[in-house]
Amino acid sequence: MEKNYYLVLKKLKIFSSHKIHLPDTLNLNLHSQSAFQRQLLKEKRRAERLNTKSSILIFDYSIYLSKNENNSNSTVEDILSSVCINLRDTDVVSPYNDNSIIILLPDTDNASAQMVSNRIVNTIISKDMHSDENTSEYFQLEILSYP
């Protein structure tokens, strides 16, 4: 599992050279990628010291945006606000690439991270009047838990 954490860090360093555009009107407390990297390493050390679990949720919504661009009211702002209302103050959110974000969930095991991801998807779907039962397949989620 430790290898996966370092893989995420490596990918974050690659993406940190790309400019990611997020709407300026949002007040969602998104962290920069360098701040996320610092917090991730800090949380990794804390989890080892206290023998607790933490998880990372990589949430890609690009398929959802492309499938629903003509018949959906959901925008990037709606998706990001749906993500943030399902998180705690201790969770750390950062852009990952153009249409995905990465979320650090301290003190969260894999099963709890799965519940968080389900709540996020259900919140987005409930706001979308044109969604159908297959809408949840339009999101790509990856959960990594440590240790």
PDB file of C-alpha atoms in Angstrom:
ATOM      1  CA  MET A   1       0.000   0.000   0.000  1.00  0.00           C
ATOM      2  CA  GLU A   2       2.886   2.342   0.733  1.00  0.00           C
ATOM      3  CA  LYS A   3       3.929   2.006  -2.907  1.00  0.00           C
ATOM      4  CA  ASN A   4       0.500   3.341  -3.979  1.00  0.00           C
ATOM      5  CA  TYR A   5       0.915   6.441  -1.790  1.00  0.00           C
ATOM      6  CA  TYR A   6       4.217   7.200  -3.460  1.00  0.00           C
ATOM      7  CA  LEU A   7       2.690   6.571  -6.885  1.00  0.00           C
ATOM      8  CA  VAL A   8       0.029   9.171  -6.076  1.00  0.00           C
ATOM      9  CA  LEU A   9       2.738  11.604  -4.996  1.00  0.00           C
ATOM     10  CA  LYS A  10       4.627  10.994  -8.222  1.00  0.00           C
ATOM     11  CA  LYS A  11       1.486  11.648 -10.295  1.00  0.00           C
ATOM     12  CA  LEU A  12       0.780  14.801  -8.294  1.00  0.00           C
ATOM     13  CA  LYS A  13       4.238  16.094  -9.118  1.00  0.00           C
ATOM     14  CA  ILE A  14       3.611  15.455 -12.811  1.00  0.00           C
ATOM     15  CA  PHE A  15       0.271  17.276 -12.732  1.00  0.00           C
ATOM     16  CA  SER A  16       1.610  20.165 -10.642  1.00  0.00           C
ATOM     17  CA  SER A  17       3.337  21.478 -13.763  1.00  0.00           C
ATOM     18  CA  HIS A  18      -0.021  21.694 -15.595  1.00  0.00           C
ATOM     19  CA  LYS A  19      -2.362  24.622 -15.129  1.00  0.00           C
ATOM     20  CA  ILE A  20      -5.694  23.445 -13.789  1.00  0.00           C
ATOM     21  CA  HIS A  21      -8.623  25.780 -14.282  1.00  0.00           C
ATOM     22  CA  LEU A  22     -11.310  25.885 -11.639  1.00  0.00           C
ATOM     23  CA  PRO A  23     -14.067  28.458 -11.410  1.00  0.00           C
ATOM     24  CA  ASP A  24     -12.971  31.499  -9.396  1.00  0.00           C
ATOM     25  CA  THR A  25     -16.434  32.001  -7.941  1.00  0.00           C
ATOM     26  CA  LEU A  26     -16.200  28.876  -5.794  1.00  0.00           C
ATOM     27  CA  ASN A  27     -15.308  29.076  -2.144  1.00  0.00           C
ATOM     28  CA  LEU A  28     -14.692  25.374  -1.611  1.00  0.00           C
ATOM     29  CA  ASN A  29     -11.406  25.414   0.297  1.00  0.00           C
ATOM     30  CA  LEU A  30      -9.524  23.528  -2.417  1.00  0.00           C
ATOM     31  CA  HIS A  31      -5.863  23.080  -1.588  1.00  0.00           C
ATOM     32  CA  SER A  32      -3.008  23.513  -3.997  1.00  0.00           C
ATOM     33  CA  GLN A  33      -1.252  20.347  -5.069  1.00  0.00           C
ATOM     34  CA  SER A  34       1.885  21.224  -3.119  1.00  0.00           C
ATOM     35  CA  ALA A  35      -0.197  21.813   0.031  1.00  0.00           C
ATOM     36  CA  PHE A  36      -1.952  18.493  -0.599  1.00  0.00           C
ATOM     37  CA  GLN A  37       1.394  16.708  -0.936  1.00  0.00           C
ATOM     38  CA  ARG A  38       2.597  18.167   2.360  1.00  0.00           C
ATOM     39  CA  GLN A  39      -0.632  17.160   4.110  1.00  0.00           C
ATOM     40  CA  LEU A  40      -0.481  13.664   2.593  1.00  0.00           C
ATOM     41  CA  LEU A  41       3.023  13.048   3.937  1.00  0.00           C
ATOM     42  CA  LYS A  42       2.027  14.472   7.311  1.00  0.00           C
ATOM     43  CA  GLU A  43      -1.021  12.195   7.453  1.00  0.00           C
ATOM     44  CA  LYS A  44       1.044   9.166   6.402  1.00  0.00           C
ATOM     45  CA  ARG A  45       3.452   9.756   9.290  1.00  0.00           C
ATOM     46  CA  ARG A  46       0.555  10.313  11.712  1.00  0.00           C
ATOM     47  CA  ALA A  47      -1.182   7.107  10.573  1.00  0.00           C
ATOM     48  CA  GLU A  48       2.013   5.133  11.133  1.00  0.00           C
ATOM     49  CA  ARG A  49       2.640   6.702  14.539  1.00  0.00           C
ATOM     50  CA  LEU A  50      -0.925   6.249  15.839  1.00  0.00           C
ATOM     51  CA  ASN A  51      -1.658   3.038  13.943  1.00  0.00           C
ATOM     52  CA  THR A  52      -4.736   4.531  12.255  1.00  0.00           C
ATOM     53  CA  LYS A  53      -5.996   4.229   8.717  1.00  0.00           C
ATOM     54  CA  SER A  54      -6.338   7.002   6.191  1.00  0.00           C
ATOM     55  CA  SER A  55      -7.578   6.914   2.637  1.00  0.00           C
ATOM     56  CA  ILE A  56      -7.227   8.765  -0.620  1.00  0.00           C
ATOM     57  CA  LEU A  57     -10.159   9.089  -2.974  1.00  0.00           C
ATOM     58  CA  ILE A  58      -9.442   9.989  -6.594  1.00  0.00           C
ATOM     59  CA  PHE A  59     -12.685  11.179  -8.138  1.00  0.00           C
ATOM     60  CA  ASP A  60     -12.869  11.587 -11.935  1.00  0.00           C
ATOM     61  CA  TYR A  61     -16.033  13.167 -13.304  1.00  0.00           C
ATOM     62  CA  SER A  62     -14.965  13.713 -16.950  1.00  0.00           C
ATOM     63  CA  ILE A  63     -17.205  10.953 -18.369  1.00  0.00           C
ATOM     64  CA  TYR A  64     -20.189  12.392 -16.503  1.00  0.00           C
ATOM     65  CA  LEU A  65     -19.561  15.862 -17.915  1.00  0.00           C
ATOM     66  CA  SER A  66     -19.132  14.577 -21.478  1.00  0.00           C
ATOM     67  CA  LYS A  67     -22.205  12.311 -21.377  1.00  0.00           C
ATOM     68  CA  ASN A  68     -24.369  15.033 -19.912  1.00  0.00           C
ATOM     69  CA  GLU A  69     -23.067  18.152 -21.614  1.00  0.00           C
ATOM     70  CA  ASN A  70     -26.261  18.675 -23.638  1.00  0.00           C
ATOM     71  CA  ASN A  71     -28.985  17.588 -21.252  1.00  0.00           C
ATOM     72  CA  SER A  72     -27.726  18.253 -17.758  1.00  0.00           C
ATOM     73  CA  ASN A  73     -27.772  21.231 -15.477  1.00  0.00           C
ATOM     74  CA  SER A  74     -24.712  19.942 -13.629  1.00  0.00           C
ATOM     75  CA  THR A  75     -21.592  22.011 -13.985  1.00  0.00           C
ATOM     76  CA  VAL A  76     -18.144  21.706 -12.490  1.00  0.00           C
ATOM     77  CA  GLU A  77     -19.287  24.077  -9.733  1.00  0.00           C
ATOM     78  CA  ASP A  78     -22.234  21.805  -8.891  1.00  0.00           C
ATOM     79  CA  ILE A  79     -20.031  18.722  -8.832  1.00  0.00           C
ATOM     80  CA  LEU A  80     -17.380  20.301  -6.623  1.00  0.00           C
ATOM     81  CA  SER A  81     -19.945  21.719  -4.207  1.00  0.00           C
ATOM     82  CA  SER A  82     -21.569  18.258  -4.019  1.00  0.00           C
ATOM     83  CA  VAL A  83     -18.188  16.794  -3.171  1.00  0.00           C
ATOM     84  CA  CYS A  84     -17.417  19.352  -0.492  1.00  0.00           C
ATOM     85  CA  ILE A  85     -20.750  19.134   1.342  1.00  0.00           C
ATOM     86  CA  ASN A  86     -20.058  15.437   1.900  1.00  0.00           C
ATOM     87  CA  LEU A  87     -16.669  15.989   3.522  1.00  0.00           C
ATOM     88  CA  ARG A  88     -15.449  16.817   7.004  1.00  0.00           C
ATOM     89  CA  ASP A  89     -13.333  19.817   7.943  1.00  0.00           C
ATOM     90  CA  THR A  90     -10.328  17.522   8.353  1.00  0.00           C
ATOM     91  CA  ASP A  91     -10.549  16.185   4.774  1.00  0.00           C
ATOM     92  CA  VAL A  92      -8.230  17.743   2.208  1.00  0.00           C
ATOM     93  CA  VAL A  93      -9.353  18.332  -1.394  1.00  0.00           C
ATOM     94  CA  SER A  94      -7.127  19.260  -4.307  1.00  0.00           C
ATOM     95  CA  PRO A  95      -7.420  19.335  -8.115  1.00  0.00           C
ATOM     96  CA  TYR A  96      -5.838  16.252  -9.644  1.00  0.00           C
ATOM     97  CA  ASN A  97      -6.156  17.014 -13.354  1.00  0.00           C
ATOM     98  CA  ASP A  98      -8.677  18.795 -15.568  1.00  0.00           C
ATOM     99  CA  ASN A  99     -11.789  16.850 -14.556  1.00  0.00           C
ATOM    100  CA  SER A 100     -10.842  15.071 -11.377  1.00  0.00           C
ATOM    101  CA  ILE A 101      -9.963  15.799  -7.810  1.00  0.00           C
ATOM    102  CA  ILE A 102      -8.096  13.979  -5.079  1.00  0.00           C
ATOM    103  CA  ILE A 103      -9.354  13.823  -1.519  1.00  0.00           C
ATOM    104  CA  LEU A 104      -7.362  12.876   1.569  1.00  0.00           C
ATOM    105  CA  LEU A 105      -9.613  11.277   4.189  1.00  0.00           C
ATOM    106  CA  PRO A 106      -7.747  11.074   7.528  1.00  0.00           C
ATOM    107  CA  ASP A 107      -8.834   8.407  10.019  1.00  0.00           C
ATOM    108  CA  THR A 108     -10.882   6.681   7.325  1.00  0.00           C
ATOM    109  CA  ASP A 109     -10.611   3.037   6.352  1.00  0.00           C
ATOM    110  CA  ASN A 110     -11.441   1.667   2.906  1.00  0.00           C
ATOM    111  CA  ALA A 111     -15.069   0.815   3.715  1.00  0.00           C
ATOM    112  CA  SER A 112     -15.732   4.290   5.111  1.00  0.00           C
ATOM    113  CA  ALA A 113     -14.052   5.882   2.085  1.00  0.00           C
ATOM    114  CA  GLN A 114     -16.370   3.829  -0.133  1.00  0.00           C
ATOM    115  CA  MET A 115     -19.363   5.205   1.789  1.00  0.00           C
ATOM    116  CA  VAL A 116     -18.079   8.761   1.285  1.00  0.00           C
ATOM    117  CA  SER A 117     -17.684   8.175  -2.454  1.00  0.00           C
ATOM    118  CA  ASN A 118     -21.218   6.750  -2.660  1.00  0.00           C
ATOM    119  CA  ARG A 119     -22.620   9.788  -0.832  1.00  0.00           C
ATOM    120  CA  ILE A 120     -20.812  12.130  -3.236  1.00  0.00           C
ATOM    121  CA  VAL A 121     -22.139  10.349  -6.323  1.00  0.00           C
ATOM    122  CA  ASN A 122     -25.672  10.171  -4.901  1.00  0.00           C
ATOM    123  CA  THR A 123     -25.618  13.888  -4.100  1.00  0.00           C
ATOM    124  CA  ILE A 124     -24.565  14.754  -7.652  1.00  0.00           C
ATOM    125  CA  ILE A 125     -27.190  12.442  -9.157  1.00  0.00           C
ATOM    126  CA  SER A 126     -29.946  13.817  -6.921  1.00  0.00           C
ATOM    127  CA  LYS A 127     -29.237  17.346  -8.167  1.00  0.00           C
ATOM    128  CA  ASP A 128     -29.337  16.259 -11.814  1.00  0.00           C
ATOM    129  CA  MET A 129     -32.901  16.148 -13.132  1.00  0.00           C
ATOM    130  CA  HIS A 130     -31.865  14.263 -16.290  1.00  0.00           C
ATOM    131  CA  SER A 131     -29.966  11.451 -14.622  1.00  0.00           C
ATOM    132  CA  ASP A 132     -30.902   7.808 -15.021  1.00  0.00           C
ATOM    133  CA  GLU A 133     -30.085   4.668 -13.077  1.00  0.00           C
ATOM    134  CA  ASN A 134     -26.783   4.224 -14.964  1.00  0.00           C
ATOM    135  CA  THR A 135     -25.493   7.677 -14.087  1.00  0.00           C
ATOM    136  CA  SER A 136     -23.264   6.359 -11.304  1.00  0.00           C
ATOM    137  CA  GLU A 137     -21.251   4.492 -13.964  1.00  0.00           C
ATOM    138  CA  TYR A 138     -20.150   7.871 -15.343  1.00  0.00           C
ATOM    139  CA  PHE A 139     -17.822   8.454 -12.399  1.00  0.00           C
ATOM    140  CA  GLN A 140     -14.446   6.837 -12.020  1.00  0.00           C
ATOM    141  CA  LEU A 141     -13.376   6.373  -8.428  1.00  0.00           C
ATOM    142  CA  GLU A 142     -10.206   4.966  -6.993  1.00  0.00           C
ATOM    143  CA  ILE A 143      -9.705   4.482  -3.290  1.00  0.00           C
ATOM    144  CA  LEU A 144      -6.328   3.872  -1.695  1.00  0.00           C
ATOM    145  CA  SER A 145      -6.081   3.188   2.030  1.00  0.00           C
ATOM    146  CA  TYR A 146      -3.017   3.177   4.253  1.00  0.00           C
ATOM    147  CA  PRO A 147      -1.662   1.195   6.068  1.00  0.00           C
TER     148      PRO A 147
END
